mmCIF file with all atom_site columns, C-alpha atoms in Angstrom:
data_model
loop_
_atom_site.group_PDB
_atom_site.id
_atom_site.type_symbol
_atom_site.label_atom_id
_atom_site.label_alt_id
_atom_site.label_comp_id
_atom_site.label_asym_id
_atom_site.label_entity_id
_atom_site.label_seq_id
_atom_site.pdbx_PDB_ins_code
_atom_site.Cartn_x
_atom_site.Cartn_y
_atom_site.Cartn_z
_atom_site.occupancy
_atom_site.B_iso_or_equiv
_atom_site.pdbx_formal_charge
_atom_site.auth_seq_id
_atom_site.auth_comp_id
_atom_site.auth_asym_id
_atom_site.auth_atom_id
_atom_site.pdbx_PDB_model_num
ATOM 1   C CA . MET A 1 1   ? -0.088 0.126  0.124   1.00 65.00 ? 1100 MET A CA 1
ATOM 2   C CA . GLY A 1 2   ? 3.060  2.533  0.335   1.00 83.00 ? 1101 GLY A CA 1
ATOM 3   C CA . ILE A 1 3   ? 3.783  2.643  -3.195  1.00 87.00 ? 1102 ILE A CA 1
ATOM 4   C CA . LEU A 1 4   ? 0.179  3.267  -4.007  1.00 85.00 ? 1103 LEU A CA 1
ATOM 5   C CA . LYS A 1 5   ? -0.735 5.869  -1.293  1.00 84.00 ? 1104 LYS A CA 1
ATOM 6   C CA . GLU A 1 6   ? 2.908  7.588  -2.498  1.00 82.00 ? 1105 GLU A CA 1
ATOM 7   C CA . PHE A 1 7   ? 2.313  7.514  -6.568  1.00 79.00 ? 1106 PHE A CA 1
ATOM 8   C CA . ARG A 1 8   ? -1.618 9.267  -5.272  1.00 78.00 ? 1107 ARG A CA 1
ATOM 9   C CA . ASP A 1 9   ? 0.520  11.939 -3.196  1.00 76.00 ? 1108 ASP A CA 1
ATOM 10  C CA . PHE A 1 10  ? 2.840  13.037 -6.581  1.00 75.00 ? 1109 PHE A CA 1
ATOM 11  C CA . ALA A 1 11  ? -0.585 13.065 -8.540  1.00 73.00 ? 1110 ALA A CA 1
ATOM 12  C CA . VAL A 1 12  ? -2.241 15.280 -6.637  1.00 73.00 ? 1111 VAL A CA 1
ATOM 13  C CA . LYS A 1 13  ? 0.057  17.812 -5.962  1.00 72.00 ? 1112 LYS A CA 1
ATOM 14  C CA . GLY A 1 14  ? -0.638 20.997 -7.829  1.00 65.00 ? 1113 GLY A CA 1
ATOM 15  C CA . ASN A 1 15  ? 3.213  21.288 -9.352  1.00 73.00 ? 1114 ASN A CA 1
ATOM 16  C CA . VAL A 1 16  ? 1.778  17.821 -11.286 1.00 74.00 ? 1115 VAL A CA 1
ATOM 17  C CA . ILE A 1 17  ? -1.339 20.047 -12.077 1.00 75.00 ? 1116 ILE A CA 1
ATOM 18  C CA . ASP A 1 18  ? 0.646  22.931 -13.057 1.00 78.00 ? 1117 ASP A CA 1
ATOM 19  C CA . MET A 1 19  ? 2.752  21.259 -15.073 1.00 80.00 ? 1118 MET A CA 1
ATOM 20  C CA . ALA A 1 20  ? -0.450 19.075 -16.871 1.00 81.00 ? 1119 ALA A CA 1
ATOM 21  C CA . VAL A 1 21  ? -1.869 22.287 -17.652 1.00 82.00 ? 1120 VAL A CA 1
ATOM 22  C CA . GLY A 1 22  ? 1.487  24.003 -19.082 1.00 82.00 ? 1121 GLY A CA 1
ATOM 23  C CA . ILE A 1 23  ? 1.851  20.900 -21.301 1.00 87.00 ? 1122 ILE A CA 1
ATOM 24  C CA . ILE A 1 24  ? -1.728 20.708 -22.438 1.00 88.00 ? 1123 ILE A CA 1
ATOM 25  C CA . ILE A 1 25  ? -1.847 24.920 -22.865 1.00 85.00 ? 1124 ILE A CA 1
ATOM 26  C CA . GLY A 1 26  ? 1.991  24.678 -25.004 1.00 82.00 ? 1125 GLY A CA 1
ATOM 27  C CA . GLY A 1 27  ? 0.602  22.394 -27.055 1.00 85.00 ? 1126 GLY A CA 1
ATOM 28  C CA . ALA A 1 28  ? -2.039 24.530 -28.313 1.00 86.00 ? 1127 ALA A CA 1
ATOM 29  C CA . PHE A 1 29  ? -0.044 26.987 -28.660 1.00 82.00 ? 1128 PHE A CA 1
ATOM 30  C CA . GLY A 1 30  ? 2.001  25.261 -30.458 1.00 80.00 ? 1129 GLY A CA 1
ATOM 31  C CA . THR A 1 31  ? 0.150  24.941 -32.878 1.00 85.00 ? 1130 THR A CA 1
ATOM 32  C CA . ILE A 1 32  ? -1.019 28.515 -32.982 1.00 84.00 ? 1131 ILE A CA 1
ATOM 33  C CA . VAL A 1 33  ? 2.833  29.557 -33.899 1.00 79.00 ? 1132 VAL A CA 1
ATOM 34  C CA . SER A 1 34  ? 2.473  26.622 -36.267 1.00 78.00 ? 1133 SER A CA 1
ATOM 35  C CA . SER A 1 35  ? 0.115  27.911 -37.849 1.00 84.00 ? 1134 SER A CA 1
ATOM 36  C CA . LEU A 1 36  ? 1.493  32.247 -37.678 1.00 81.00 ? 1135 LEU A CA 1
ATOM 37  C CA . VAL A 1 37  ? 4.341  30.825 -39.269 1.00 77.00 ? 1136 VAL A CA 1
ATOM 38  C CA . SER A 1 38  ? 2.575  28.447 -42.390 1.00 76.00 ? 1137 SER A CA 1
ATOM 39  C CA . ASP A 1 39  ? 0.420  30.966 -42.890 1.00 83.00 ? 1138 ASP A CA 1
ATOM 40  C CA . VAL A 1 40  ? 0.662  34.269 -42.401 1.00 83.00 ? 1139 VAL A CA 1
ATOM 41  C CA . MET A 1 41  ? 4.988  34.748 -41.684 1.00 80.00 ? 1140 MET A CA 1
ATOM 42  C CA . MET A 1 42  ? 5.760  32.618 -44.390 1.00 76.00 ? 1141 MET A CA 1
ATOM 43  C CA . PRO A 1 43  ? 3.488  33.593 -46.952 1.00 80.00 ? 1142 PRO A CA 1
ATOM 44  C CA . PRO A 1 44  ? 5.045  37.304 -47.787 1.00 83.00 ? 1143 PRO A CA 1
ATOM 45  C CA . LEU A 1 45  ? 8.332  36.311 -46.799 1.00 77.00 ? 1144 LEU A CA 1
ATOM 46  C CA . GLY A 1 46  ? 8.118  34.028 -49.593 1.00 76.00 ? 1145 GLY A CA 1
ATOM 47  C CA . TYR A 1 47  ? 6.585  36.379 -51.815 1.00 81.00 ? 1146 TYR A CA 1
ATOM 48  C CA . ILE A 1 48  ? 9.686  38.869 -51.275 1.00 84.00 ? 1147 ILE A CA 1
ATOM 49  C CA . MET A 1 49  ? 12.186 36.380 -51.900 1.00 76.00 ? 1148 MET A CA 1
ATOM 50  C CA . GLY A 1 50  ? 10.546 35.822 -55.236 1.00 77.00 ? 1149 GLY A CA 1
ATOM 51  C CA . GLN A 1 51  ? 7.614  33.297 -54.488 1.00 66.00 ? 1150 GLN A CA 1
ATOM 52  C CA . VAL A 1 52  ? 9.535  30.758 -52.585 1.00 66.00 ? 1151 VAL A CA 1
ATOM 53  C CA . ASP A 1 53  ? 7.390  29.079 -50.149 1.00 68.00 ? 1152 ASP A CA 1
ATOM 54  C CA . PHE A 1 54  ? 10.300 28.069 -47.798 1.00 75.00 ? 1153 PHE A CA 1
ATOM 55  C CA . SER A 1 55  ? 8.876  24.393 -47.520 1.00 78.00 ? 1154 SER A CA 1
ATOM 56  C CA . ASP A 1 56  ? 8.702  23.344 -51.090 1.00 80.00 ? 1155 ASP A CA 1
ATOM 57  C CA . LEU A 1 57  ? 12.440 23.721 -50.842 1.00 84.00 ? 1156 LEU A CA 1
ATOM 58  C CA . ALA A 1 58  ? 14.647 20.589 -51.032 1.00 88.00 ? 1157 ALA A CA 1
ATOM 59  C CA . LEU A 1 59  ? 17.741 19.046 -52.473 1.00 91.00 ? 1158 LEU A CA 1
ATOM 60  C CA . ARG A 1 60  ? 16.509 15.928 -54.237 1.00 91.00 ? 1159 ARG A CA 1
ATOM 61  C CA . LEU A 1 61  ? 19.570 13.437 -54.042 1.00 90.00 ? 1160 LEU A CA 1
ATOM 62  C CA . LYS A 1 62  ? 17.880 10.295 -56.424 1.00 89.00 ? 1161 LYS A CA 1
ATOM 63  C CA . ASP A 1 63  ? 14.538 10.520 -57.883 1.00 87.00 ? 1162 ASP A CA 1
ATOM 64  C CA . ALA A 1 64  ? 12.148 7.517  -57.858 1.00 84.00 ? 1163 ALA A CA 1
ATOM 65  C CA . THR A 1 65  ? 12.839 4.766  -60.319 1.00 85.00 ? 1164 THR A CA 1
ATOM 66  C CA . PRO A 1 66  ? 11.345 1.763  -61.271 1.00 85.00 ? 1165 PRO A CA 1
ATOM 67  C CA . VAL A 1 67  ? 11.759 -1.438 -59.830 1.00 85.00 ? 1166 VAL A CA 1
ATOM 68  C CA . MET A 1 68  ? 13.387 -3.486 -62.830 1.00 84.00 ? 1167 MET A CA 1
ATOM 69  C CA . ALA A 1 69  ? 14.022 -7.085 -62.494 1.00 84.00 ? 1168 ALA A CA 1
ATOM 70  C CA . ASN A 1 70  ? 15.748 -8.640 -66.152 1.00 84.00 ? 1169 ASN A CA 1
ATOM 71  C CA . GLY A 1 71  ? 14.537 -5.517 -67.645 1.00 82.00 ? 1170 GLY A CA 1
ATOM 72  C CA . VAL A 1 72  ? 11.038 -5.879 -66.429 1.00 83.00 ? 1171 VAL A CA 1
ATOM 73  C CA . PRO A 1 73  ? 9.111  -3.460 -63.809 1.00 83.00 ? 1172 PRO A CA 1
ATOM 74  C CA . VAL A 1 74  ? 8.239  -5.702 -61.118 1.00 85.00 ? 1173 VAL A CA 1
ATOM 75  C CA . VAL A 1 75  ? 4.575  -4.709 -60.057 1.00 85.00 ? 1174 VAL A CA 1
ATOM 76  C CA . GLY A 1 76  ? 3.803  -5.564 -56.324 1.00 82.00 ? 1175 GLY A CA 1
ATOM 77  C CA . ALA A 1 77  ? 0.718  -7.494 -54.750 1.00 83.00 ? 1176 ALA A CA 1
ATOM 78  C CA . ASP A 1 78  ? -1.743 -4.597 -55.738 1.00 86.00 ? 1177 ASP A CA 1
ATOM 79  C CA . GLY A 1 79  ? -1.186 -5.031 -59.442 1.00 82.00 ? 1178 GLY A CA 1
ATOM 80  C CA . LYS A 1 80  ? 1.249  -1.723 -59.289 1.00 85.00 ? 1179 LYS A CA 1
ATOM 81  C CA . PRO A 1 81  ? 5.051  -1.387 -60.436 1.00 84.00 ? 1180 PRO A CA 1
ATOM 82  C CA . LYS A 1 82  ? 7.238  -1.226 -57.656 1.00 86.00 ? 1181 LYS A CA 1
ATOM 83  C CA . VAL A 1 83  ? 9.097  1.714  -57.101 1.00 85.00 ? 1182 VAL A CA 1
ATOM 84  C CA . ASP A 1 84  ? 12.246 3.028  -55.092 1.00 84.00 ? 1183 ASP A CA 1
ATOM 85  C CA . PRO A 1 85  ? 11.447 5.621  -53.009 1.00 86.00 ? 1184 PRO A CA 1
ATOM 86  C CA . GLU A 1 86  ? 13.448 9.040  -54.103 1.00 89.00 ? 1185 GLU A CA 1
ATOM 87  C CA . VAL A 1 87  ? 15.839 10.709 -51.409 1.00 90.00 ? 1186 VAL A CA 1
ATOM 88  C CA . VAL A 1 88  ? 15.275 14.361 -50.905 1.00 91.00 ? 1187 VAL A CA 1
ATOM 89  C CA . ILE A 1 89  ? 16.653 16.693 -48.175 1.00 93.00 ? 1188 ILE A CA 1
ATOM 90  C CA . LYS A 1 90  ? 13.435 19.433 -47.020 1.00 91.00 ? 1189 LYS A CA 1
ATOM 91  C CA . TYR A 1 91  ? 15.792 21.835 -45.460 1.00 90.00 ? 1190 TYR A CA 1
ATOM 92  C CA . GLY A 1 92  ? 12.992 24.597 -46.205 1.00 86.00 ? 1191 GLY A CA 1
ATOM 93  C CA . VAL A 1 93  ? 10.620 22.705 -44.184 1.00 86.00 ? 1192 VAL A CA 1
ATOM 94  C CA . PHE A 1 94  ? 14.413 23.024 -41.507 1.00 89.00 ? 1193 PHE A CA 1
ATOM 95  C CA . ILE A 1 95  ? 14.093 26.487 -42.123 1.00 85.00 ? 1194 ILE A CA 1
ATOM 96  C CA . ASN A 1 96  ? 10.079 27.182 -40.998 1.00 80.00 ? 1195 ASN A CA 1
ATOM 97  C CA . ALA A 1 97  ? 11.063 24.595 -37.648 1.00 83.00 ? 1196 ALA A CA 1
ATOM 98  C CA . VAL A 1 98  ? 13.881 26.963 -36.763 1.00 86.00 ? 1197 VAL A CA 1
ATOM 99  C CA . ILE A 1 99  ? 11.221 29.977 -37.108 1.00 82.00 ? 1198 ILE A CA 1
ATOM 100 C CA . LYS A 1 100 ? 8.493  28.567 -35.662 1.00 80.00 ? 1199 LYS A CA 1
ATOM 101 C CA . PHE A 1 101 ? 11.379 27.663 -32.693 1.00 84.00 ? 1200 PHE A CA 1
ATOM 102 C CA . ILE A 1 102 ? 12.443 31.546 -32.777 1.00 86.00 ? 1201 ILE A CA 1
ATOM 103 C CA . ILE A 1 103 ? 8.868  32.488 -32.233 1.00 81.00 ? 1202 ILE A CA 1
ATOM 104 C CA . VAL A 1 104 ? 8.227  29.961 -28.924 1.00 78.00 ? 1203 VAL A CA 1
ATOM 105 C CA . ALA A 1 105 ? 10.998 30.983 -27.441 1.00 83.00 ? 1204 ALA A CA 1
ATOM 106 C CA . PHE A 1 106 ? 10.606 35.036 -27.935 1.00 85.00 ? 1205 PHE A CA 1
ATOM 107 C CA . ALA A 1 107 ? 6.879  34.313 -26.433 1.00 79.00 ? 1206 ALA A CA 1
ATOM 108 C CA . VAL A 1 108 ? 8.384  32.279 -23.576 1.00 79.00 ? 1207 VAL A CA 1
ATOM 109 C CA . PHE A 1 109 ? 11.331 34.911 -23.191 1.00 87.00 ? 1208 PHE A CA 1
ATOM 110 C CA . ILE A 1 110 ? 9.037  37.514 -22.932 1.00 89.00 ? 1209 ILE A CA 1
ATOM 111 C CA . LEU A 1 111 ? 6.146  35.584 -20.226 1.00 81.00 ? 1210 LEU A CA 1
ATOM 112 C CA . VAL A 1 112 ? 8.962  34.548 -17.909 1.00 83.00 ? 1211 VAL A CA 1
ATOM 113 C CA . LYS A 1 113 ? 10.131 38.234 -18.299 1.00 91.00 ? 1212 LYS A CA 1
ATOM 114 C CA . ALA A 1 114 ? 6.679  39.735 -17.039 1.00 90.00 ? 1213 ALA A CA 1
ATOM 115 C CA . ILE A 1 115 ? 6.393  36.699 -14.612 1.00 87.00 ? 1214 ILE A CA 1
ATOM 116 C CA . ASN A 1 116 ? 10.515 37.687 -12.726 1.00 89.00 ? 1215 ASN A CA 1
ATOM 117 C CA . THR A 1 117 ? 9.251  41.552 -12.941 1.00 93.00 ? 1216 THR A CA 1
ATOM 118 C CA . ALA A 1 118 ? 5.710  41.064 -11.093 1.00 91.00 ? 1217 ALA A CA 1
ATOM 119 C CA . ARG A 1 119 ? 7.468  38.649 -8.746  1.00 89.00 ? 1218 ARG A CA 1
ATOM 120 C CA . LYS A 1 120 ? 10.339 41.369 -7.945  1.00 92.00 ? 1219 LYS A CA 1
ATOM 121 C CA . LYS A 1 121 ? 7.466  44.092 -7.357  1.00 91.00 ? 1220 LYS A CA 1
ATOM 122 C CA . LEU A 1 122 ? 5.518  41.602 -5.296  1.00 88.00 ? 1221 LEU A CA 1
ATOM 123 C CA . GLU A 1 123 ? 8.863  41.103 -3.383  1.00 88.00 ? 1222 GLU A CA 1
ATOM 124 C CA . LYS A 1 124 ? 9.287  44.642 -2.898  1.00 88.00 ? 1223 LYS A CA 1
ATOM 125 C CA . GLU A 1 125 ? 5.869  46.095 -1.445  1.00 85.00 ? 1224 GLU A CA 1
ATOM 126 C CA . ALA A 1 126 ? 6.079  42.320 1.033   1.00 82.00 ? 1225 ALA A CA 1
ATOM 127 C CA . ALA A 1 127 ? 9.325  43.514 1.345   1.00 80.00 ? 1226 ALA A CA 1
ATOM 128 C CA . ALA A 1 128 ? 7.931  47.158 2.762   1.00 80.00 ? 1227 ALA A CA 1
ATOM 129 C CA . ALA A 1 129 ? 5.003  46.144 4.548   1.00 79.00 ? 1228 ALA A CA 1
ATOM 130 C CA . ALA A 1 130 ? 6.853  43.661 6.822   1.00 74.00 ? 1229 ALA A CA 1
ATOM 131 C CA . PRO A 1 131 ? 7.201  45.376 10.079  1.00 78.00 ? 1230 PRO A CA 1
ATOM 132 C CA . ALA A 1 132 ? 9.864  47.052 11.316  1.00 75.00 ? 1231 ALA A CA 1
ATOM 133 C CA . PRO A 1 133 ? 12.299 45.844 13.637  1.00 78.00 ? 1232 PRO A CA 1
ATOM 134 C CA . PRO A 1 134 ? 11.707 46.572 17.752  1.00 82.00 ? 1233 PRO A CA 1
ATOM 135 C CA . PRO A 1 135 ? 13.470 49.079 17.990  1.00 85.00 ? 1234 PRO A CA 1
ATOM 136 C CA . GLY A 1 136 ? 17.119 48.191 20.171  1.00 86.00 ? 1235 GLY A CA 1
ATOM 137 C CA . PRO A 1 137 ? 17.674 49.448 23.832  1.00 89.00 ? 1236 PRO A CA 1
ATOM 138 C CA . THR A 1 138 ? 18.063 53.648 24.742  1.00 90.00 ? 1237 THR A CA 1
ATOM 139 C CA . PRO A 1 139 ? 21.454 54.654 26.431  1.00 89.00 ? 1238 PRO A CA 1
ATOM 140 C CA . THR A 1 140 ? 19.735 54.604 30.066  1.00 91.00 ? 1239 THR A CA 1
ATOM 141 C CA . GLU A 1 141 ? 18.895 50.831 29.540  1.00 90.00 ? 1240 GLU A CA 1
ATOM 142 C CA . LEU A 1 142 ? 21.977 49.386 28.718  1.00 90.00 ? 1241 LEU A CA 1
ATOM 143 C CA . LEU A 1 143 ? 23.859 51.706 30.875  1.00 90.00 ? 1242 LEU A CA 1
ATOM 144 C CA . LEU A 1 144 ? 21.499 49.641 33.804  1.00 90.00 ? 1243 LEU A CA 1
ATOM 145 C CA . ALA A 1 145 ? 21.913 46.550 32.659  1.00 91.00 ? 1244 ALA A CA 1
ATOM 146 C CA . GLU A 1 146 ? 25.849 47.371 32.941  1.00 91.00 ? 1245 GLU A CA 1
ATOM 147 C CA . ILE A 1 147 ? 25.347 48.742 36.587  1.00 91.00 ? 1246 ILE A CA 1
ATOM 148 C CA . ARG A 1 148 ? 23.224 45.894 37.168  1.00 92.00 ? 1247 ARG A CA 1
ATOM 149 C CA . ASP A 1 149 ? 26.130 43.233 35.427  1.00 91.00 ? 1248 ASP A CA 1
ATOM 150 C CA . GLU A 1 150 ? 28.422 44.620 37.566  1.00 91.00 ? 1249 GLU A CA 1
ATOM 151 C CA . LEU A 1 151 ? 26.468 44.153 41.009  1.00 89.00 ? 1250 LEU A CA 1
ATOM 152 C CA . LYS A 1 152 ? 26.580 40.643 40.098  1.00 90.00 ? 1251 LYS A CA 1
ATOM 153 C CA . ALA A 1 153 ? 29.915 40.332 39.369  1.00 91.00 ? 1252 ALA A CA 1
ATOM 154 C CA . GLN A 1 154 ? 30.493 41.725 42.641  1.00 88.00 ? 1253 GLN A CA 1
ATOM 155 C CA . ARG A 1 155 ? 28.607 39.388 44.595  1.00 76.00 ? 1254 ARG A CA 1
#
C-alpha cells in the first residue's frame, strides 16, 4: 500500500497538475505558432524573396525509380509497379521549424520576463509592508544593564 499512497500523493500535488495544464496549453500554443508561421509569416516572406515557399525548398539526391528485374518492371501484389522512393533533403521544412522555434522561444522569454518583473514587484511590496524590527535598548537601559552586571560580578 505504501507505493500506491506515495503515487497518489505525487499525482495530486499542485506542481504535477500545474505541469499537466502547462503541457496542454503548450501544445495548443504550438498549433497557433505553427499556423502563424506557415499561414501568416511565410507567404509574405516568400513573396518578398521571389515567390519562394520555404516548405517546398528541397535538395533532391535521387529521383524515384521503378524497380526492375531483368529489364522488366517489378509489379507488386496490388498490380502496381514497385518504385524505389526518392531521396530528398527538405531544408525548407527545417527553416520553417527554426522560425517556429524562435517565435516560441521569444514568447516564452517575454512570459518569463513578465513573471519575474511581477515577482520582484510583489517581493518589494512585501518587504515594504513588513513590520520594522523592534528598537534596540535605549542608552539608559544599556547603562542600567551594565550596573546590574557590575553588581552581579561583585557578589
